[in-house]
CSV table of C-alpha atoms and ligand atoms in Angstrom, one decimal:
chain,number,residue,atom,x,y,z
A,1,MET,CA,-32.3,38.1,114.0
A,2,ARG,CA,-30.9,41.6,114.8
A,3,VAL,CA,-27.1,41.8,114.5
A,4,GLY,CA,-25.1,44.7,115.8
A,5,VAL,CA,-21.8,45.5,114.1
A,6,LEU,CA,-19.1,47.6,115.9
A,7,GLY,CA,-17.6,49.7,113.2
A,8,GLY,CA,-19.4,51.1,110.1
A,9,GLY,CA,-16.8,51.1,107.3
A,10,GLN,CA,-16.9,49.2,104.1
A,11,LEU,CA,-16.6,45.9,106.0
A,12,GLY,CA,-19.7,46.6,108.0
A,13,ARG,CA,-21.4,47.7,104.8
A,14,MET,CA,-20.6,44.5,103.0
A,15,LEU,CA,-21.6,42.5,106.1
A,16,ALA,CA,-25.0,44.3,106.1
A,17,LEU,CA,-25.4,43.7,102.3
A,18,ALA,CA,-24.9,40.0,102.9
A,19,ALA,CA,-27.2,39.8,106.0
A,20,TYR,CA,-30.4,41.3,104.6
A,21,PRO,CA,-31.2,38.4,102.1
A,22,LEU,CA,-31.0,36.1,105.2
A,23,GLY,CA,-33.7,38.1,106.9
A,24,MET,CA,-31.3,39.7,109.3
A,25,GLN,CA,-31.4,43.3,110.4
A,26,VAL,CA,-28.1,45.1,110.9
A,27,ARG,CA,-27.3,48.1,113.2
A,28,VAL,CA,-23.8,49.5,113.0
A,29,PHE,CA,-22.0,51.5,115.7
A,30,ASP,CA,-19.5,54.1,114.4
A,31,PRO,CA,-18.4,57.5,115.7
A,32,ALA,CA,-18.2,59.0,112.2
A,33,PRO,CA,-21.5,60.6,111.1
A,34,ASP,CA,-20.8,59.7,107.5
A,35,ALA,CA,-19.7,56.0,108.2
A,36,CYS,CA,-20.4,54.3,104.8
A,37,ALA,CA,-22.3,51.3,106.3
A,38,GLY,CA,-24.9,53.8,107.4
A,39,GLN,CA,-26.0,54.1,103.8
A,40,VAL,CA,-27.3,50.5,103.9
A,41,ALA,CA,-28.0,49.8,107.6
A,42,GLU,CA,-29.2,51.5,110.7
A,43,HIS,CA,-26.4,53.6,112.1
A,44,LEU,CA,-26.0,54.5,115.7
A,45,CYS,CA,-23.4,57.4,115.8
A,46,GLY,CA,-21.6,57.4,119.1
A,47,SER,CA,-18.3,57.3,120.9
A,48,PHE,CA,-16.8,53.9,121.9
A,49,ASP,CA,-16.3,55.2,125.5
A,50,ASP,CA,-19.9,56.4,125.9
A,51,GLU,CA,-21.7,53.6,127.8
A,52,ALA,CA,-25.1,55.2,127.3
A,53,ALA,CA,-24.6,55.1,123.5
A,54,LEU,CA,-23.4,51.5,123.7
A,55,ALA,CA,-26.5,50.6,125.8
A,56,ARG,CA,-28.8,52.2,123.2
A,57,PHE,CA,-26.9,50.3,120.5
A,58,ALA,CA,-27.4,47.0,122.3
A,59,ASP,CA,-31.1,47.5,122.9
A,60,GLY,CA,-33.1,45.0,120.9
A,61,LEU,CA,-30.0,43.2,119.4
A,62,ASP,CA,-29.6,39.4,119.4
A,63,VAL,CA,-25.9,39.3,118.9
A,64,VAL,CA,-22.9,41.7,118.4
A,65,THR,CA,-19.9,41.4,116.2
A,66,THR,CA,-17.1,43.7,114.9
A,67,GLU,CA,-15.8,44.9,111.7
A,68,TRP,CA,-13.2,47.3,113.1
A,69,GLU,CA,-10.0,45.9,114.5
A,70,ASN,CA,-9.4,48.7,117.1
A,71,VAL,CA,-12.7,48.6,118.9
A,72,PRO,CA,-11.6,49.5,122.5
A,73,ALA,CA,-11.6,46.3,124.6
A,74,ASP,CA,-13.7,48.1,127.4
A,75,ALA,CA,-16.5,48.7,124.9
A,76,ALA,CA,-16.3,45.1,123.7
A,77,ARG,CA,-16.4,43.8,127.2
A,78,TYR,CA,-19.3,46.0,128.2
A,79,LEU,CA,-21.4,44.6,125.3
A,80,ALA,CA,-20.2,41.0,125.8
A,81,ALA,CA,-21.6,41.2,129.3
A,82,LYS,CA,-25.0,42.0,127.9
A,83,LEU,CA,-25.2,39.9,124.7
A,84,PRO,CA,-23.6,37.1,122.7
A,85,PHE,CA,-20.5,38.7,121.3
A,86,TRP,CA,-18.5,37.0,118.5
A,87,PRO,CA,-15.6,36.7,117.8
A,88,PRO,CA,-14.6,36.5,121.5
A,89,VAL,CA,-13.2,39.7,123.0
A,90,GLU,CA,-9.9,37.9,123.6
A,91,ALA,CA,-9.5,37.4,119.8
A,92,LEU,CA,-10.1,41.2,119.3
A,93,GLU,CA,-7.5,42.0,122.0
A,94,THR,CA,-5.0,39.6,120.6
A,95,ALA,CA,-5.2,41.0,117.1
A,96,GLN,CA,-4.9,44.5,118.4
A,97,ASP,CA,-1.4,44.0,119.8
A,98,ARG,CA,1.3,42.6,117.5
A,99,LEU,CA,3.3,41.3,120.5
A,100,VAL,CA,0.3,39.4,122.0
A,101,GLU,CA,-0.6,38.2,118.5
A,102,LYS,CA,2.9,36.9,117.7
A,103,THR,CA,3.2,35.4,121.1
A,104,LEU,CA,-0.1,33.5,120.6
A,105,PHE,CA,1.3,32.2,117.3
A,106,ARG,CA,4.5,31.0,118.9
A,107,ASP,CA,2.7,29.4,121.9
A,108,ALA,CA,0.5,27.6,119.4
A,109,GLY,CA,3.5,26.2,117.5
A,110,ILE,CA,3.0,28.4,114.5
A,111,SER,CA,6.2,29.7,112.8
A,112,THR,CA,6.7,33.5,112.6
A,113,ALA,CA,9.6,35.9,111.9
A,114,PRO,CA,11.8,36.2,115.0
A,115,PHE,CA,10.5,39.1,117.1
A,116,VAL,CA,11.4,41.0,120.3
A,117,PRO,CA,9.4,43.7,122.2
A,118,VAL,CA,11.1,47.1,122.2
A,119,ALA,CA,10.2,49.7,124.9
A,120,THR,CA,13.4,51.8,125.1
A,121,LYS,CA,16.2,53.0,122.8
A,122,GLU,CA,18.6,50.6,124.5
A,123,ALA,CA,16.2,47.8,124.0
A,124,LEU,CA,16.1,48.6,120.3
A,125,SER,CA,19.9,48.2,120.0
A,126,LEU,CA,19.7,44.9,121.8
A,127,ALA,CA,16.8,43.7,119.7
A,128,ILE,CA,18.7,44.5,116.5
A,129,LYS,CA,21.5,42.3,117.8
A,130,GLN,CA,19.1,39.5,118.5
A,131,VAL,CA,16.9,39.7,115.4
A,132,GLY,CA,19.5,40.8,113.0
A,133,LEU,CA,19.3,43.1,109.9
A,134,PRO,CA,17.3,43.8,107.8
A,135,SER,CA,14.4,44.0,110.2
A,136,VAL,CA,11.1,45.8,110.6
A,137,LEU,CA,10.3,48.0,113.6
A,138,LYS,CA,6.5,48.2,114.1
A,139,THR,CA,4.2,49.8,116.6
A,140,ARG,CA,2.5,47.1,118.7
A,141,ARG,CA,-0.9,48.8,118.3
A,142,LEU,CA,-2.9,50.7,115.7
A,143,GLY,CA,-0.9,49.8,112.6
A,144,TYR,CA,-2.7,49.3,109.3
A,145,ASP,CA,-1.9,49.4,105.6
A,146,GLY,CA,1.8,49.5,106.5
A,147,LYS,CA,1.5,52.5,108.7
A,148,GLY,CA,3.6,52.6,111.9
A,149,GLN,CA,6.4,50.6,110.4
A,150,PHE,CA,10.1,51.3,109.6
A,151,VAL,CA,12.4,48.9,107.7
A,152,LEU,CA,15.9,48.9,109.0
A,153,GLN,CA,18.5,48.0,106.5
A,154,THR,CA,21.7,49.0,108.3
A,155,SER,CA,22.7,50.1,111.8
A,156,GLU,CA,22.5,53.7,110.4
A,157,ASP,CA,18.7,53.3,110.4
A,158,GLU,CA,18.5,52.7,114.1
A,159,GLU,CA,18.3,56.4,115.1
A,160,PRO,CA,15.7,57.5,112.5
A,161,ALA,CA,13.6,54.4,113.2
A,162,TRP,CA,13.6,55.3,116.9
A,163,GLN,CA,12.8,59.0,116.1
A,164,ALA,CA,9.9,57.9,113.9
A,165,LEU,CA,8.2,55.4,116.2
A,166,GLY,CA,9.9,55.5,119.6
A,167,SER,CA,7.0,57.3,121.4
A,168,VAL,CA,4.9,54.1,121.7
A,169,PRO,CA,5.5,50.4,122.6
A,170,LEU,CA,7.1,48.6,119.6
A,171,ILE,CA,8.1,45.2,118.3
A,172,LEU,CA,11.1,44.4,116.2
A,173,GLU,CA,10.7,41.6,113.6
A,174,GLY,CA,13.2,40.0,111.4
A,175,PHE,CA,12.6,40.9,107.7
A,176,VAL,CA,11.3,37.8,106.0
A,177,PRO,CA,12.7,37.3,102.4
A,178,PHE,CA,9.4,35.7,101.4
A,179,GLN,CA,8.7,34.3,97.9
A,180,ARG,CA,5.1,35.6,98.1
A,181,GLU,CA,2.4,36.7,100.5
A,182,LEU,CA,-0.7,34.5,101.0
A,183,SER,CA,-3.7,34.6,103.3
A,184,ILE,CA,-6.2,32.1,104.5
A,185,ILE,CA,-9.7,32.9,105.6
A,186,ALA,CA,-11.5,30.5,107.9
A,187,ALA,CA,-15.1,30.5,109.2
A,188,ARG,CA,-16.2,28.7,112.4
A,189,GLY,CA,-19.8,28.4,113.5
A,190,THR,CA,-21.2,28.3,117.1
A,191,ASP,CA,-21.3,24.5,116.9
A,192,GLY,CA,-17.6,24.3,115.8
A,193,GLU,CA,-18.3,23.7,112.1
A,194,THR,CA,-15.3,25.0,110.3
A,195,ARG,CA,-14.8,26.0,106.6
A,196,PHE,CA,-11.7,27.3,104.8
A,197,TYR,CA,-11.4,29.3,101.7
A,198,PRO,CA,-8.5,28.4,99.5
A,199,LEU,CA,-5.2,30.2,100.0
A,200,VAL,CA,-5.0,33.4,98.0
A,201,GLU,CA,-2.0,35.3,96.8
A,202,ASN,CA,-1.7,39.0,97.8
A,203,HIS,CA,0.3,41.8,96.2
A,204,HIS,CA,1.0,44.9,98.1
A,205,ARG,CA,2.5,48.3,97.1
A,206,ASP,CA,3.4,50.9,99.8
A,207,GLY,CA,2.1,48.5,102.5
A,208,ILE,CA,-1.4,48.5,101.0
A,209,LEU,CA,-3.1,45.5,99.5
A,210,ARG,CA,-3.6,46.0,95.7
A,211,LEU,CA,-4.3,42.7,94.1
A,212,THR,CA,-5.5,39.3,95.3
A,213,LEU,CA,-5.5,36.1,93.2
A,214,ALA,CA,-7.9,33.3,94.2
A,215,PRO,CA,-7.0,30.5,94.5
A,216,ALA,CA,-3.3,31.3,94.8
A,217,PRO,CA,-1.5,30.2,91.6
A,218,ASP,CA,0.5,26.9,91.9
A,219,LEU,CA,-1.3,26.0,95.1
A,220,SER,CA,-0.3,22.6,96.4
A,221,SER,CA,-2.6,20.6,98.7
A,222,GLY,CA,0.3,20.5,101.2
A,223,LEU,CA,0.4,24.3,101.4
A,224,GLN,CA,-3.3,24.5,101.8
A,225,GLN,CA,-3.2,21.9,104.6
A,226,GLU,CA,-0.4,23.8,106.3
A,227,ALA,CA,-2.5,27.0,106.2
A,228,GLU,CA,-5.6,25.2,107.5
A,229,ALA,CA,-3.6,23.7,110.4
A,230,ILE,CA,-2.3,27.2,111.3
A,231,ALA,CA,-5.8,28.7,111.3
A,232,THR,CA,-7.3,25.7,113.2
A,233,ARG,CA,-4.8,26.2,116.0
A,234,VAL,CA,-5.7,29.9,116.3
A,235,LEU,CA,-9.5,29.1,116.2
A,236,ASP,CA,-9.1,26.5,118.9
A,237,ARG,CA,-7.0,28.6,121.2
A,238,LEU,CA,-9.4,31.5,121.1
A,239,GLY,CA,-12.7,29.6,121.2
A,240,TYR,CA,-13.4,31.4,118.0
A,241,VAL,CA,-16.7,32.0,116.2
A,242,GLY,CA,-16.9,34.0,113.0
A,243,VAL,CA,-14.5,34.7,110.1
A,244,LEU,CA,-10.8,34.8,110.9
A,245,ALA,CA,-8.1,35.9,108.4
A,246,ILE,CA,-4.4,35.0,108.8
A,247,GLU,CA,-1.8,36.8,106.6
A,248,LEU,CA,1.1,34.5,105.7
A,249,PHE,CA,4.5,34.6,104.1
A,250,GLN,CA,5.6,31.7,101.9
A,251,GLN,CA,9.3,31.0,102.3
A,252,ASP,CA,11.0,27.9,100.9
A,253,GLY,CA,7.7,26.0,100.5
A,254,HIS,CA,6.5,26.7,104.1
A,255,LEU,CA,4.4,29.3,105.8
A,256,LEU,CA,5.1,31.9,108.4
A,257,ALA,CA,2.3,33.8,110.1
A,258,ASN,CA,2.5,37.5,109.8
A,259,GLU,CA,-0.7,38.7,111.4
A,260,MET,CA,-4.3,37.8,112.0
A,261,ALA,CA,-7.5,39.8,111.7
A,262,SER,CA,-10.5,38.8,113.8
A,263,ARG,CA,-12.9,39.9,111.2
A,264,VAL,CA,-13.7,39.7,107.5
A,265,HIS,CA,-10.6,40.7,105.5
A,266,ASN,CA,-9.7,42.7,102.4
A,267,SER,CA,-8.1,39.6,100.9
A,268,GLY,CA,-11.5,37.9,101.1
A,269,HIS,CA,-13.5,40.5,99.2
A,270,TRP,CA,-13.3,38.3,96.0
A,271,THR,CA,-15.6,35.8,97.7
A,272,ILE,CA,-18.7,37.9,97.1
A,273,GLU,CA,-18.9,36.8,93.4
A,274,GLY,CA,-15.9,34.4,93.4
A,275,ALA,CA,-17.0,31.8,96.0
A,276,GLN,CA,-20.2,29.8,96.6
A,277,THR,CA,-20.7,31.7,99.9
A,278,SER,CA,-19.0,35.0,100.6
A,279,GLN,CA,-16.9,35.7,103.7
A,280,PHE,CA,-19.5,38.3,104.7
A,281,GLU,CA,-22.4,35.8,104.5
A,282,ASN,CA,-20.4,33.1,106.3
A,283,HIS,CA,-19.5,35.6,109.1
A,284,MET,CA,-23.1,36.6,109.6
A,285,ARG,CA,-24.2,32.9,109.4
A,286,ALA,CA,-21.5,32.0,112.0
A,287,VAL,CA,-22.4,34.7,114.6
A,288,ALA,CA,-26.1,34.1,114.1
A,289,GLY,CA,-25.7,30.4,114.9
A,290,LEU,CA,-26.6,29.3,111.4
A,291,PRO,CA,-25.0,26.5,109.3
A,292,LEU,CA,-22.1,27.7,107.2
A,293,GLY,CA,-22.1,27.7,103.4
A,294,PRO,CA,-19.7,26.1,100.9
A,295,THR,CA,-16.4,28.0,100.3
A,296,ASP,CA,-15.6,26.6,96.8
A,297,VAL,CA,-14.3,29.0,94.2
A,298,ASN,CA,-16.4,29.9,91.1
A,299,GLY,CA,-13.5,30.1,88.6
A,300,ASN,CA,-10.3,32.0,88.2
A,301,VAL,CA,-10.8,34.9,90.5
A,302,ALA,CA,-9.0,38.2,91.2
A,303,MET,CA,-9.7,41.3,93.3
A,304,VAL,CA,-8.2,44.7,92.6
A,305,ASN,CA,-8.5,47.4,95.2
A,306,LEU,CA,-9.5,50.9,94.2
A,307,ILE,CA,-7.4,53.2,96.3
A,308,GLY,CA,-7.7,57.0,96.6
A,309,SER,CA,-10.1,57.4,93.7
A,310,THR,CA,-12.5,55.5,91.5
A,311,PRO,CA,-12.5,55.2,87.7
A,312,PRO,CA,-15.8,55.8,85.8
A,313,ALA,CA,-18.1,52.8,86.5
A,314,ALA,CA,-18.7,52.2,82.8
A,315,ASP,CA,-15.0,51.8,82.1
A,316,VAL,CA,-14.8,49.1,84.7
A,317,LEU,CA,-18.0,47.3,83.7
A,318,ARG,CA,-16.8,47.1,80.1
A,319,ILE,CA,-14.0,44.8,81.1
A,320,PRO,CA,-14.9,41.2,80.7
A,321,TYR,CA,-15.8,39.3,83.9
A,322,ALA,CA,-15.5,42.5,86.0
A,323,HIS,CA,-17.8,43.3,89.0
A,324,LEU,CA,-17.6,46.7,90.6
A,325,HIS,CA,-18.0,47.5,94.3
A,326,LEU,CA,-18.0,51.2,95.4
A,327,TYR,CA,-18.1,51.8,99.2
A,328,GLY,CA,-19.7,55.3,99.1
A,329,LYS,CA,-16.7,56.9,100.8
A,330,GLU,CA,-15.2,60.3,100.1
A,331,PRO,CA,-12.1,59.8,97.9
A,332,ARG,CA,-8.9,60.6,99.7
A,333,THR,CA,-5.2,59.6,99.0
A,334,GLY,CA,-4.4,56.1,100.2
A,335,ARG,CA,-8.0,55.4,101.2
A,336,LYS,CA,-9.7,52.2,100.1
A,337,VAL,CA,-12.8,53.4,98.2
A,338,GLY,CA,-13.9,50.3,96.3
A,339,HIS,CA,-12.7,47.1,94.6
A,340,VAL,CA,-13.2,45.2,91.3
A,341,THR,CA,-13.6,41.5,91.3
A,342,ILE,CA,-12.9,39.4,88.2
A,343,VAL,CA,-14.5,35.9,87.9
A,344,ALA,CA,-13.0,34.4,84.8
A,345,PRO,CA,-13.3,31.0,83.2
A,346,ASP,CA,-9.5,30.5,82.9
A,347,ALA,CA,-6.2,31.9,84.1
A,348,GLU,CA,-5.5,33.6,80.8
A,349,SER,CA,-8.7,35.6,80.7
A,350,ARG,CA,-8.3,36.5,84.3
A,351,ARG,CA,-4.9,37.9,83.6
A,352,ASP,CA,-6.2,39.9,80.6
A,353,SER,CA,-9.0,41.4,82.7
A,354,VAL,CA,-6.8,42.2,85.6
A,355,ASP,CA,-4.3,43.9,83.3
A,356,GLN,CA,-7.2,46.0,81.9
A,357,VAL,CA,-8.3,47.0,85.4
A,358,LEU,CA,-4.7,47.9,86.5
A,359,ARG,CA,-4.2,50.0,83.4
A,360,LEU,CA,-7.5,51.8,83.9
A,361,ILE,CA,-6.5,52.8,87.4
A,362,GLY,CA,-2.8,53.4,86.6
A,363,GLU,CA,-1.6,50.8,89.0
A,364,THR,CA,1.8,49.4,88.5
A,365,LEU,CA,2.6,46.2,90.4
B,1,ATP,N1,8.7,40.9,109.0
B,1,ATP,C1,8.4,41.2,107.7
B,1,ATP,N2,9.2,40.8,106.7
B,1,ATP,C2,9.0,41.2,105.4
B,1,ATP,N3,8.0,42.0,105.0
B,1,ATP,C3,7.1,42.4,106.0
B,1,ATP,C4,7.3,42.1,107.4
B,1,ATP,N4,6.3,42.6,108.1
B,1,ATP,C5,5.5,43.3,107.2
B,1,ATP,N5,6.0,43.2,105.9
B,1,ATP,C6,5.4,43.8,104.7
B,1,ATP,O1,4.6,44.9,105.1
B,1,ATP,C7,3.2,44.6,104.8
B,1,ATP,C8,2.3,45.2,105.9
B,1,ATP,O2,2.7,44.7,107.1
B,1,ATP,P1,1.6,44.1,108.2
B,1,ATP,O3,0.7,43.2,107.5
B,1,ATP,O4,2.4,43.6,109.4
B,1,ATP,O5,1.0,45.5,108.7
B,1,ATP,P2,-0.4,46.2,108.6
B,1,ATP,O6,0.0,47.6,108.5
B,1,ATP,O7,-1.1,45.8,109.7
B,1,ATP,O8,-1.0,45.7,107.3
B,1,ATP,P3,-2.6,45.5,107.0
B,1,ATP,O9,-3.4,45.8,108.2
B,1,ATP,O10,-2.8,46.4,105.8
B,1,ATP,O11,-2.5,44.0,106.6
B,1,ATP,C9,3.1,43.1,104.7
B,1,ATP,O12,2.0,42.7,104.0
B,1,ATP,C10,4.5,42.8,104.0
B,1,ATP,O13,4.4,43.1,102.7
B,2,MG,MG1,-1.1,43.0,107.1
């Protein structure tokens, strides 16, 4: 089985690392010559608008998948016409546009923050009246790690928010006073077999994921069922195959969908050591038409992102229950360059180990 992956960042790298033990070969497509998946897989360096490069990429592959959210839809459609392509192009397009995404949630009966599209300055004034304050103005496309967002607290913020973001299509969302942020990861095979990982609790700082706890503390079966029902509706609507992640807000015991990722997700990196089958392996199994693996958790698990720089490996590996993942990327401010997973026997030792990791990297949550 030869699997092509569009995008060659750390997600592609971890997909490749999961695929080789299954006897698969992986070829990634990425415009960056130093794409870090290229250290562990065949790398075709090309531009997404270069059909000849895409054709060379497709040559000899059995199936194509993606690890990068913003793969241009034209490139995806070009490949989908030649080869099995999972998740479906429609899922990719939906996740690329916050308005389309939130509209899909709403049409599927999934709760979200109130939202209104904003294309003009006048529309922003009207949207603020509809959605209320505080609210969050976001670019419809190309946002990640909290980039392309402006929180409006008072009407004074309207002008600066417009100045900051007004050059592209926008969406205004009501600010959700959530109790916590959770996410669910689902995997669906080509035969419809579906597995869910337990809900995890996510902690962000400056719009970037810093810490994931798996399973989420104080997780009731009702909340897990609610999350699985949300994910199932999205999987069904999109005729989905592969791993899907949905970011959720918990508010008053219920869940609101924030956004989806039609790919493996940072809040699922803990599954490499922390679950019976990792999200990366299950994604590869799914797109290759293989049976999925069990998603049970191996203990009290946590994942801490390494952002901007990496501590000395020995200092991490000295911490009880710690596993280190470095992505082979150049350190740069705000860049995800690795993560640490803790797989502890109980909640207390998990907390101790997480505290040690956070202290080591100077993270304050
Ligand atoms: N409507 C909202 N109400 C309250 N907080 C919000 C809202 N939208 C976003 N946030 C906060 O900002 C964070 C980033 O927002 P969001 O997930 O929409 O954008 P993103 O940049 O695509 O993030 P990423 O791709 O890193 O997950 C959220 O995890 C949450 O903490
Ligand atoms: Mg998000």
